[in-house]
CSV table of C-alpha atoms and ligand atoms in Angstrom, one decimal:
chain,number,residue,atom,x,y,z
K,18,MET,CA,-82.8,112.2,5.5
K,19,PRO,CA,-80.6,109.7,3.0
K,20,ILE,CA,-78.1,107.7,4.2
K,21,VAL,CA,-74.5,108.4,3.1
K,22,TYR,CA,-72.1,105.6,3.6
K,23,THR,CA,-68.4,105.7,3.9
K,24,CYS,CA,-65.5,103.3,5.2
K,25,PHE,CA,-62.5,104.6,6.8
K,26,SER,CA,-59.6,102.4,7.6
K,27,THR,CA,-57.5,104.9,8.9
K,28,ASP,CA,-54.7,105.0,12.2
K,29,VAL,CA,-55.1,109.0,11.4
K,30,ILE,CA,-57.3,111.5,10.5
K,31,HIS,CA,-56.1,114.3,7.9
K,32,GLU,CA,-57.6,116.6,5.4
K,33,GLY,CA,-58.7,113.9,2.6
K,34,HIS,CA,-61.0,112.3,5.1
K,35,LEU,CA,-62.7,115.8,6.5
K,36,ASN,CA,-62.8,116.4,2.6
K,37,ILE,CA,-64.7,113.4,2.3
K,38,ILE,CA,-67.3,114.0,5.5
K,39,ARG,CA,-67.9,117.6,4.4
K,40,GLU,CA,-68.8,116.3,0.9
K,41,ALA,CA,-71.0,113.8,2.2
K,42,GLN,CA,-72.8,116.2,4.1
K,43,LYS,CA,-74.1,117.8,1.1
K,44,TYR,CA,-75.9,114.6,0.0
K,45,GLY,CA,-77.8,113.4,3.6
K,46,ASP,CA,-76.9,111.9,7.3
K,47,VAL,CA,-73.0,111.0,7.4
K,48,TYR,CA,-72.3,107.0,8.5
K,49,VAL,CA,-68.6,106.2,8.8
K,50,GLY,CA,-67.9,102.8,9.3
K,51,VAL,CA,-64.5,101.9,11.2
K,52,LEU,CA,-62.9,98.8,9.0
K,53,SER,CA,-62.2,95.6,11.9
K,54,ASP,CA,-58.5,94.6,12.4
K,55,SER,CA,-59.2,91.5,10.5
K,56,ALA,CA,-60.6,93.3,7.4
K,57,THR,CA,-57.9,96.1,7.5
K,58,VAL,CA,-55.3,93.7,7.6
K,59,LYS,CA,-56.5,91.7,4.1
K,60,TYR,CA,-56.6,95.5,2.6
K,61,ASN,CA,-52.3,95.9,2.4
K,62,LYS,CA,-52.5,97.8,5.7
K,63,PHE,CA,-51.9,97.0,9.2
K,64,PRO,CA,-53.4,99.2,12.2
K,65,THR,CA,-51.0,101.4,14.5
K,66,VAL,CA,-53.2,102.3,16.8
K,67,SER,CA,-55.9,99.9,18.7
K,68,PHE,CA,-59.7,99.1,17.2
K,69,GLU,CA,-61.2,101.2,19.9
K,70,LYS,CA,-58.9,104.1,19.3
K,71,ARG,CA,-60.0,104.5,15.6
K,72,LEU,CA,-63.6,104.3,16.7
K,73,GLU,CA,-63.1,107.2,19.0
K,74,LEU,CA,-60.9,109.1,16.4
K,75,VAL,CA,-63.8,109.1,13.7
K,76,ARG,CA,-66.8,109.7,16.6
K,77,GLY,CA,-64.5,112.7,17.3
K,78,ILE,CA,-65.2,114.2,13.5
K,79,GLU,CA,-67.6,116.9,13.4
K,80,GLY,CA,-70.8,116.4,10.8
K,81,VAL,CA,-70.9,112.2,11.4
K,82,LYS,CA,-74.3,111.2,12.5
K,83,LYS,CA,-73.4,107.9,13.1
K,84,VAL,CA,-70.2,105.6,13.7
K,85,VAL,CA,-70.8,101.5,12.9
K,86,ILE,CA,-68.1,98.4,12.7
K,87,GLN,CA,-67.4,97.4,9.4
K,88,ASN,CA,-66.4,93.6,9.7
K,89,ASP,CA,-65.5,93.2,6.0
K,90,VAL,CA,-63.5,94.5,3.3
K,91,MET,CA,-66.2,94.2,0.9
K,92,TYR,CA,-69.9,96.2,1.1
K,93,ASP,CA,-72.3,93.3,1.1
K,94,ARG,CA,-72.8,92.9,5.2
K,95,ILE,CA,-73.1,96.6,5.5
K,96,VAL,CA,-75.6,97.7,2.6
K,97,GLU,CA,-77.6,94.6,4.1
K,98,SER,CA,-77.9,96.2,7.3
K,99,LEU,CA,-77.6,100.0,6.7
K,100,HIS,CA,-79.0,100.3,3.3
K,101,PRO,CA,-77.7,103.9,2.1
K,102,ASP,CA,-78.5,106.0,-0.3
K,103,TYR,CA,-74.8,106.5,-1.4
K,104,ILE,CA,-71.2,104.9,-1.0
K,105,ILE,CA,-68.8,108.3,-1.0
K,106,HIS,CA,-65.0,107.3,-1.4
K,107,GLY,CA,-61.9,108.9,-2.4
K,108,ASP,CA,-61.8,108.2,-6.5
K,109,ASN,CA,-58.3,106.4,-6.1
K,110,TRP,CA,-60.7,103.5,-6.0
K,111,ALA,CA,-61.8,104.0,-9.3
K,112,GLN,CA,-58.1,102.2,-10.5
K,113,GLY,CA,-56.3,99.0,-9.5
K,114,THR,CA,-56.9,96.6,-7.2
K,115,LEU,CA,-59.5,98.8,-5.1
K,116,LYS,CA,-61.4,99.1,-7.9
K,117,ALA,CA,-62.8,95.4,-7.1
K,118,LEU,CA,-64.3,97.5,-3.9
K,119,ARG,CA,-65.7,100.1,-6.2
K,120,ASP,CA,-67.6,97.4,-8.5
K,121,ASN,CA,-68.8,95.8,-5.3
K,122,ALA,CA,-70.2,99.0,-3.8
K,123,GLU,CA,-71.7,100.2,-7.5
K,124,LYS,CA,-73.4,96.3,-7.6
K,125,LEU,CA,-74.7,96.2,-4.2
K,126,LEU,CA,-76.4,99.8,-4.2
K,127,SER,CA,-77.7,99.6,-8.0
K,128,ALA,CA,-79.9,97.1,-6.9
K,129,TYR,CA,-82.2,99.7,-4.8
K,130,GLY,CA,-81.3,102.9,-7.2
K,131,GLY,CA,-78.7,103.8,-4.7
K,132,LYS,CA,-75.2,105.5,-6.0
K,133,VAL,CA,-71.5,105.6,-5.6
K,134,ILE,CA,-69.8,109.3,-5.1
K,135,ASP,CA,-66.2,110.0,-6.3
K,136,VAL,CA,-64.9,112.4,-4.4
K,137,PRO,CA,-61.2,113.8,-5.9
K,138,TYR,CA,-58.4,112.1,-3.8
K,139,THR,CA,-56.5,114.4,-1.5
K,140,TYR,CA,-53.3,114.5,-3.0
K,141,SER,CA,-51.2,117.0,-0.7
K,142,GLU,CA,-47.7,117.1,1.0
K,143,ALA,CA,-49.2,117.0,4.3
K,144,VAL,CA,-51.3,114.1,4.0
K,145,ARG,CA,-48.2,112.0,1.2
K,146,ARG,CA,-46.3,112.8,5.3
K,147,ILE,CA,-49.0,111.4,7.3
K,148,ASP,CA,-49.3,108.4,5.3
K,149,ASN,CA,-45.8,108.3,5.4
K,150,LYS,CA,-44.9,108.9,8.9
K,151,ILE,CA,-47.5,105.8,9.7
K,152,LYS,CA,-45.0,103.7,7.3
K,153,GLU,CA,-42.1,104.6,8.9
K,154,LYS,CA,-43.6,103.9,12.4
K,155,LEU,CA,-44.4,99.9,11.4
K,156,SER,CA,-41.0,99.7,10.1
K,157,MET,CA,-39.5,100.4,14.3
K,158,PRO,CA,-38.4,97.4,15.8
K,159,GLU,CA,-41.6,97.9,18.3
K,160,TYR,CA,-44.4,98.2,16.2
K,161,ARG,CA,-43.1,94.8,13.7
K,162,ARG,CA,-41.4,92.9,16.5
K,163,LYS,CA,-44.9,92.4,17.8
K,164,ARG,CA,-47.0,92.1,14.7
K,165,LEU,CA,-46.7,88.5,14.4
K,166,ARG,CA,-48.2,87.7,17.1
K,167,GLN,CA,-51.0,90.0,17.0
K,168,LEU,CA,-51.4,88.8,13.1
K,169,ILE,CA,-51.8,85.2,14.9
K,170,GLY,CA,-54.8,86.3,16.7
K,171,ILE,CA,-56.3,88.5,13.7
K,172,ARG,CA,-55.7,85.9,10.8
K,173,ARG,CA,-57.1,82.5,10.7
K,174,ILE,CA,-53.7,81.8,8.7
K,175,VAL,CA,-50.8,83.7,8.7
K,176,LYS,CA,-49.4,83.5,5.6
K,177,ALA,CA,-45.5,84.1,5.4
K,178,MET,CA,-43.7,84.5,2.0
K,179,GLU,CA,-39.7,83.7,1.9
K,180,VAL,CA,-37.4,86.7,1.3
K,181,HIS,CA,-33.9,87.4,0.8
K,182,SER,CA,-33.0,90.6,-0.2
K,183,GLY,CA,-34.5,94.0,-0.4
K,184,LEU,CA,-36.2,93.3,-3.6
K,185,THR,CA,-37.8,89.9,-2.5
K,186,GLY,CA,-38.6,92.2,0.5
K,187,LEU,CA,-40.3,94.6,-1.8
K,188,ILE,CA,-42.3,91.9,-3.5
K,189,VAL,CA,-44.0,90.3,0.0
K,190,GLU,CA,-44.5,94.0,0.9
K,191,LYS,CA,-46.2,95.1,-1.9
K,192,THR,CA,-47.7,92.4,-3.9
K,193,PHE,CA,-51.6,92.9,-3.2
K,194,VAL,CA,-54.3,91.0,-5.1
K,195,GLU,CA,-58.0,90.9,-5.5
K,196,ARG,CA,-60.1,87.7,-6.8
K,197,GLN,CA,-63.4,86.8,-6.6
K,198,GLY,CA,-64.1,89.8,-4.3
K,199,GLU,CA,-61.9,89.2,-2.0
K,200,LEU,CA,-58.5,91.3,-1.4
K,201,ASP,CA,-55.3,89.5,0.0
K,202,GLN,CA,-51.7,89.9,0.8
K,203,PHE,CA,-49.0,88.4,2.2
K,204,ASP,CA,-48.3,88.7,6.5
K,205,ALA,CA,-45.2,87.7,7.0
K,206,MET,CA,-41.5,87.4,5.2
K,207,TRP,CA,-39.8,84.2,6.3
K,208,LEU,CA,-35.9,84.7,5.9
K,209,SER,CA,-35.0,81.5,4.5
K,210,SER,CA,-31.4,79.7,5.1
K,211,LEU,CA,-31.7,77.8,1.6
K,212,CYS,CA,-32.5,81.3,-0.2
K,213,ASP,CA,-30.4,83.5,1.9
K,214,SER,CA,-27.0,80.8,1.2
K,215,THR,CA,-28.3,80.4,-2.1
K,216,ALA,CA,-28.6,84.0,-3.2
K,217,LYS,CA,-24.9,83.8,-2.3
K,218,GLY,CA,-24.5,81.0,-4.1
K,219,LYS,CA,-23.9,78.8,-1.2
K,220,PRO,CA,-25.0,75.2,0.1
K,221,ASP,CA,-27.8,75.7,2.9
K,222,ILE,CA,-25.4,74.1,5.7
K,223,GLU,CA,-24.9,77.2,8.1
K,224,LEU,CA,-22.1,78.4,6.2
K,225,VAL,CA,-23.2,81.9,5.7
K,226,ASP,CA,-22.3,83.4,8.8
K,227,MET,CA,-24.4,85.4,11.3
K,228,THR,CA,-23.4,88.7,11.0
K,229,SER,CA,-23.7,88.2,6.8
K,230,ARG,CA,-27.7,86.1,7.8
K,231,PHE,CA,-28.3,89.9,9.8
K,232,LYS,CA,-27.2,92.0,7.1
K,233,THR,CA,-30.1,90.7,4.9
K,234,ILE,CA,-32.4,91.4,7.8
K,235,ASP,CA,-31.2,94.6,7.5
K,236,ASP,CA,-31.7,95.2,3.8
K,237,ILE,CA,-35.5,93.8,4.4
K,238,MET,CA,-36.1,95.5,7.1
K,239,ASP,CA,-34.9,99.2,5.4
K,240,VAL,CA,-37.8,99.1,2.5
K,241,THR,CA,-40.4,97.1,4.1
K,242,THR,CA,-42.8,97.1,7.5
K,243,LYS,CA,-44.4,93.2,7.6
K,244,PRO,CA,-42.5,91.4,10.1
K,245,ILE,CA,-40.0,88.4,9.7
K,246,ILE,CA,-39.4,85.0,11.0
K,247,PHE,CA,-36.0,84.0,10.8
K,248,ASP,CA,-35.0,81.0,10.1
K,249,GLY,CA,-32.2,80.2,12.5
K,250,ASP,CA,-31.1,76.9,11.3
K,251,THR,CA,-30.1,74.6,14.5
K,252,GLY,CA,-29.7,77.6,16.0
K,253,GLY,CA,-25.9,76.3,16.7
K,254,LEU,CA,-24.3,75.9,20.1
K,255,THR,CA,-26.4,77.3,22.9
K,256,GLU,CA,-23.8,79.5,24.0
K,257,HIS,CA,-24.4,81.1,20.6
K,258,PHE,CA,-27.9,81.1,20.4
K,259,VAL,CA,-28.2,83.2,23.1
K,260,TYR,CA,-26.9,86.2,20.9
K,261,MET,CA,-28.5,85.2,18.2
K,262,VAL,CA,-32.1,85.9,20.2
K,263,HIS,CA,-30.8,88.8,21.9
K,264,THR,CA,-29.5,90.4,18.2
K,265,LEU,CA,-33.1,89.2,16.3
K,266,GLU,CA,-35.1,90.9,19.2
K,267,ARG,CA,-33.2,93.9,19.1
K,268,MET,CA,-34.0,94.5,15.3
K,269,GLY,CA,-37.4,93.8,15.6
K,270,VAL,CA,-37.2,90.2,14.1
K,271,SER,CA,-40.9,89.0,15.1
K,272,ALA,CA,-39.5,85.2,15.9
K,273,VAL,CA,-36.5,83.1,14.7
K,274,ILE,CA,-37.3,78.7,14.3
K,275,ILE,CA,-34.6,76.6,15.1
K,276,GLU,CA,-34.5,73.1,14.2
K,277,ASP,CA,-33.8,69.7,16.4
K,278,LYS,CA,-30.5,68.9,14.5
K,279,ILE,CA,-27.0,69.1,15.5
K,280,GLY,CA,-23.5,68.7,14.2
K,281,LEU,CA,-23.5,69.7,10.3
K,282,LYS,CA,-27.0,70.7,9.3
K,283,LYS,CA,-28.1,69.9,5.7
K,284,ASN,CA,-31.4,71.0,4.0
K,285,SER,CA,-34.3,68.8,5.4
K,286,LEU,CA,-35.5,68.0,2.3
K,287,PHE,CA,-32.6,65.8,1.7
K,288,GLY,CA,-34.2,63.7,4.2
K,289,THR,CA,-32.7,60.2,4.7
K,290,GLU,CA,-30.6,60.5,1.6
K,291,VAL,CA,-27.4,62.6,3.5
K,292,GLN,CA,-26.5,61.9,7.5
K,293,GLN,CA,-28.1,64.3,9.5
K,294,THR,CA,-28.7,63.5,12.8
K,295,GLN,CA,-31.4,65.0,15.2
K,296,ASP,CA,-30.8,66.3,18.6
K,297,ASP,CA,-31.1,64.7,21.8
K,298,LYS,CA,-34.4,66.4,23.0
K,299,GLU,CA,-33.2,67.2,26.7
K,300,HIS,CA,-30.3,69.5,25.0
K,301,PHE,CA,-32.8,71.2,22.7
K,302,CYS,CA,-34.9,72.0,25.4
K,303,GLU,CA,-32.1,73.5,27.3
K,304,LYS,CA,-31.4,75.9,24.0
K,305,ILE,CA,-34.8,77.1,24.3
K,306,ARG,CA,-35.2,77.7,27.7
K,307,ALA,CA,-31.5,79.4,27.1
K,308,GLY,CA,-32.9,81.6,24.1
K,309,LYS,CA,-36.3,82.1,26.4
K,310,SER,CA,-33.9,83.7,29.8
K,311,VAL,CA,-32.4,86.0,27.9
K,312,GLN,CA,-35.7,87.0,25.8
K,313,LEU,CA,-36.0,91.1,26.8
K,314,THR,CA,-39.8,91.2,25.5
K,315,ASP,CA,-42.9,89.5,25.3
K,316,ASP,CA,-43.4,89.8,21.5
K,317,PHE,CA,-40.2,87.7,20.6
K,318,MET,CA,-41.1,84.0,19.6
K,319,ILE,CA,-39.0,80.9,19.7
K,320,ILE,CA,-40.2,78.5,17.5
K,321,ALA,CA,-39.2,74.8,17.9
K,322,ARG,CA,-38.8,73.0,14.6
K,323,ILE,CA,-39.2,69.1,14.4
K,324,GLU,CA,-37.5,67.4,12.0
K,325,SER,CA,-38.5,64.0,13.3
K,326,LEU,CA,-40.9,62.7,10.5
K,327,ILE,CA,-37.9,63.9,7.9
K,328,LEU,CA,-35.8,62.0,9.2
K,329,GLU,CA,-38.2,59.1,9.8
K,330,LYS,CA,-38.4,58.7,13.8
K,331,GLY,CA,-41.8,58.5,13.9
K,332,MET,CA,-45.3,59.8,14.7
K,333,ASP,CA,-44.8,59.5,18.5
K,334,ASP,CA,-40.9,60.5,18.6
K,335,ALA,CA,-42.5,64.1,17.3
K,336,LEU,CA,-45.5,64.3,19.6
K,337,GLU,CA,-43.5,63.6,22.4
K,338,ARG,CA,-40.8,65.8,21.6
K,339,ALA,CA,-43.6,68.5,20.7
K,340,GLU,CA,-44.8,68.3,24.3
K,341,ALA,CA,-40.7,68.5,25.6
K,342,TYR,CA,-40.1,71.8,23.6
K,343,VAL,CA,-43.6,73.3,24.5
K,344,GLU,CA,-43.2,72.5,28.3
K,345,ALA,CA,-39.4,74.4,28.0
K,346,GLY,CA,-40.9,77.7,26.6
K,347,ALA,CA,-41.3,77.4,23.1
K,348,ASP,CA,-43.7,80.0,21.6
K,349,GLY,CA,-44.9,77.5,18.8
K,350,ILE,CA,-44.1,74.2,16.9
K,351,MET,CA,-42.9,73.6,13.4
K,352,ILE,CA,-43.7,70.1,12.0
K,353,HIS,CA,-41.6,69.9,9.0
K,354,SER,CA,-42.3,67.1,6.3
K,355,ARG,CA,-41.1,65.9,2.5
K,356,LYS,CA,-43.9,64.0,2.0
K,357,LYS,CA,-46.0,64.8,-1.1
K,358,ASP,CA,-48.7,63.4,0.9
K,359,PRO,CA,-49.8,66.0,3.5
K,360,GLY,CA,-51.2,62.7,5.8
K,361,GLU,CA,-48.7,62.7,8.2
K,362,VAL,CA,-48.4,66.8,8.8
K,363,LEU,CA,-52.1,66.7,9.7
K,364,GLU,CA,-51.8,63.5,11.7
K,365,PHE,CA,-49.5,65.6,13.9
K,366,CYS,CA,-51.3,68.7,14.0
K,367,ASP,CA,-54.6,67.1,15.1
K,368,THR,CA,-53.3,65.5,17.8
K,369,PHE,CA,-50.8,68.5,19.0
K,370,HIS,CA,-53.6,71.1,18.6
K,371,ALA,CA,-56.0,68.8,20.6
K,372,ALA,CA,-53.9,69.1,23.5
K,373,HIS,CA,-52.7,72.5,22.9
K,374,ALA,CA,-55.0,74.8,20.8
K,375,ASP,CA,-53.1,77.8,22.1
K,376,VAL,CA,-50.0,76.9,20.9
K,377,PRO,CA,-49.6,78.2,17.2
K,378,ILE,CA,-48.4,75.6,14.6
K,379,VAL,CA,-46.4,76.4,11.8
K,380,VAL,CA,-45.7,74.3,8.6
K,381,VAL,CA,-43.8,74.8,5.5
K,382,PRO,CA,-45.7,73.0,2.3
K,383,SER,CA,-43.2,72.8,-0.3
K,384,SER,CA,-43.3,69.1,-0.6
K,385,TYR,CA,-47.3,68.4,-0.3
K,386,ASN,CA,-48.0,71.6,-2.2
K,387,THR,CA,-52.0,70.7,-3.0
K,388,ILE,CA,-53.2,71.5,0.4
K,389,THR,CA,-54.9,74.6,0.7
K,390,GLU,CA,-54.1,77.6,3.4
K,391,GLU,CA,-57.9,76.7,4.4
K,392,GLU,CA,-57.4,73.0,5.0
K,393,LEU,CA,-54.2,73.7,6.5
K,394,ALA,CA,-56.5,76.4,9.2
K,395,GLU,CA,-59.1,73.5,9.6
K,396,HIS,CA,-56.1,71.4,11.4
K,397,GLY,CA,-55.2,74.0,13.8
K,398,VAL,CA,-52.0,75.4,11.6
K,399,SER,CA,-51.3,79.0,12.9
K,400,VAL,CA,-49.0,80.1,10.3
K,401,VAL,CA,-48.1,78.5,7.0
K,402,ILE,CA,-44.4,79.3,5.6
K,403,TYR,CA,-43.8,79.9,1.4
K,404,ALA,CA,-40.5,78.8,1.9
K,405,ASN,CA,-38.7,79.2,-1.5
K,406,GLN,CA,-41.0,80.0,-3.9
K,407,LEU,CA,-39.6,83.4,-5.1
K,408,THR,CA,-36.0,81.9,-5.8
K,409,ARG,CA,-37.3,79.0,-7.7
K,410,SER,CA,-39.3,81.2,-9.5
K,411,ALA,CA,-36.5,83.9,-9.8
K,412,PHE,CA,-33.8,81.0,-11.2
K,413,PRO,CA,-35.6,79.5,-14.2
K,414,ALA,CA,-36.2,83.1,-15.4
K,415,MET,CA,-32.7,84.4,-14.9
K,416,GLU,CA,-31.5,81.6,-16.5
K,417,ASN,CA,-33.7,81.5,-19.2
K,418,ALA,CA,-32.6,85.2,-20.4
K,419,ALA,CA,-28.6,84.4,-19.8
K,420,LYS,CA,-29.0,81.4,-22.4
K,421,SER,CA,-31.2,83.3,-24.7
K,422,ILE,CA,-28.7,86.2,-24.9
K,423,LEU,CA,-25.8,83.7,-25.6
K,424,ILE,CA,-28.2,81.6,-28.6
K,425,HIS,CA,-29.1,84.8,-30.2
K,426,HIS,CA,-25.9,87.2,-29.9
K,427,ARG,CA,-28.8,90.0,-28.6
K,428,SER,CA,-31.4,90.9,-26.3
K,429,LYS,CA,-34.3,91.5,-28.4
K,430,GLU,CA,-35.7,87.8,-28.2
K,431,ILE,CA,-35.9,87.9,-24.7
K,432,GLU,CA,-37.2,91.5,-24.6
K,433,SER,CA,-41.0,90.3,-24.2
K,434,GLU,CA,-40.7,88.1,-21.2
K,435,MET,CA,-38.6,90.8,-19.2
K,436,MET,CA,-39.9,93.5,-17.3
K,437,PRO,CA,-39.8,97.2,-19.2
K,438,ILE,CA,-37.0,99.3,-18.6
K,439,LYS,CA,-39.1,101.7,-17.5
K,440,ASP,CA,-41.0,99.6,-15.0
K,441,ILE,CA,-37.5,98.4,-13.5
K,442,ILE,CA,-36.3,102.6,-13.0
K,443,THR,CA,-39.4,103.4,-11.4
K,444,LEU,CA,-40.1,100.5,-9.5
K,445,ILE,CA,-38.4,101.6,-6.3
K,446,ASP,CA,-40.4,104.6,-5.0
K,447,GLU,CA,-38.3,107.5,-3.9
K,448,LEU,CA,-38.5,108.7,0.0
X,521,LIG,C1,-35.4,77.0,4.5
X,521,LIG,O1,-36.4,77.4,3.8
X,521,LIG,O2,-34.2,77.5,4.9
X,521,LIG,C2,-36.0,76.0,5.4
X,521,LIG,C3,-36.9,75.3,4.9
X,521,LIG,O3,-35.4,75.9,6.4
X,521,LIG,S1,-36.6,74.2,4.2
X,521,LIG,O4,-36.1,74.3,2.6
X,521,LIG,O5,-38.0,72.9,3.4
X,521,LIG,O6,-35.8,72.8,5.2
X,522,LIG,MG1,-33.5,76.3,6.5
């Protein structure tokens, strides 16, 4: 019998999947691949049920001859091992980013006379409701909060992008690319103090109060599902920090990063050009311990950010502090630098990772921007944060439009650089 292969990356089996199986049965024995967790997270999805449960779901479908594990988004390895006569999929993969998958399947099959079968995608109210329900589930605090820890376990390196509004949240939620046969998306959102402050026209000096920053979180959470890493600045007074932890955890934020500075905080990228004071090591440890003591779940993370390199206190100081902060209970270490050369950050990561391979390291390569994610991962980095790039790209674009209108006394000249009106009015999906 010919082999008809399809791959599912779903948490719920609905009529669309059953329709594919029915169609597939007309051509031969139906083999179904279940996409692994690590492949699923590249595919603009996140599993809400365990891999074992997903295998079980597929095993329970009538008409399925064999269930296999698919470890990559692309079909190369599965085609090599199964040599299917057909690969069958909903025809929604004929356009957009998913077309890369179809092209990949077609190319592999055509090498030995196999064929792709496109089944009309099932656009029904019931399917739409199921898809929405999965999305809604992922936006709930109990799912969102633990997702960062889950991703650190699944991803070689977790990629977080700056957000400061519902709109930037949507960009990070939905941006999905295909390049050289690989699909990719951001994993998490960084609620930058610099960008949250800048969006309000305020300096990054802990001036925007927590009520306002929590409102930004709420705006973002309302329209996204990805996990949030909150930039908690210095965490404020220890007596206040415990309340911050309590609220963030309740809201479903995954992690707070607090930096070991005290007094009037200025942005780290000023370095020693402005007066900034590093906190006493023991005092900062107390803040970490206090935060950990009020935490209610095992999901939430308190990550300690070390400013020794920013403040030119040296590598030994940075490493000593990292030891102390981990000892105090920090769930991860962020090391920051404003050098153009990544050397000092990599030296820190190599030394720290050798002693604490299980403690996630977070970096923010704003200044040393030539380094790639793969190089960072090779030095033991678990999370890379792109801390301000959406704000920095939007500002010149907006300023340019404002200038053009002032110069030309009309908007025609800037029209070609802007999003079409029909796109902006349909940008936001209706519920
Ligand atoms: C932020 O994005 O607010 C940060 C990172 O804290 S940095 O601006 O580099 O200090
Ligand atoms: Mg900040």
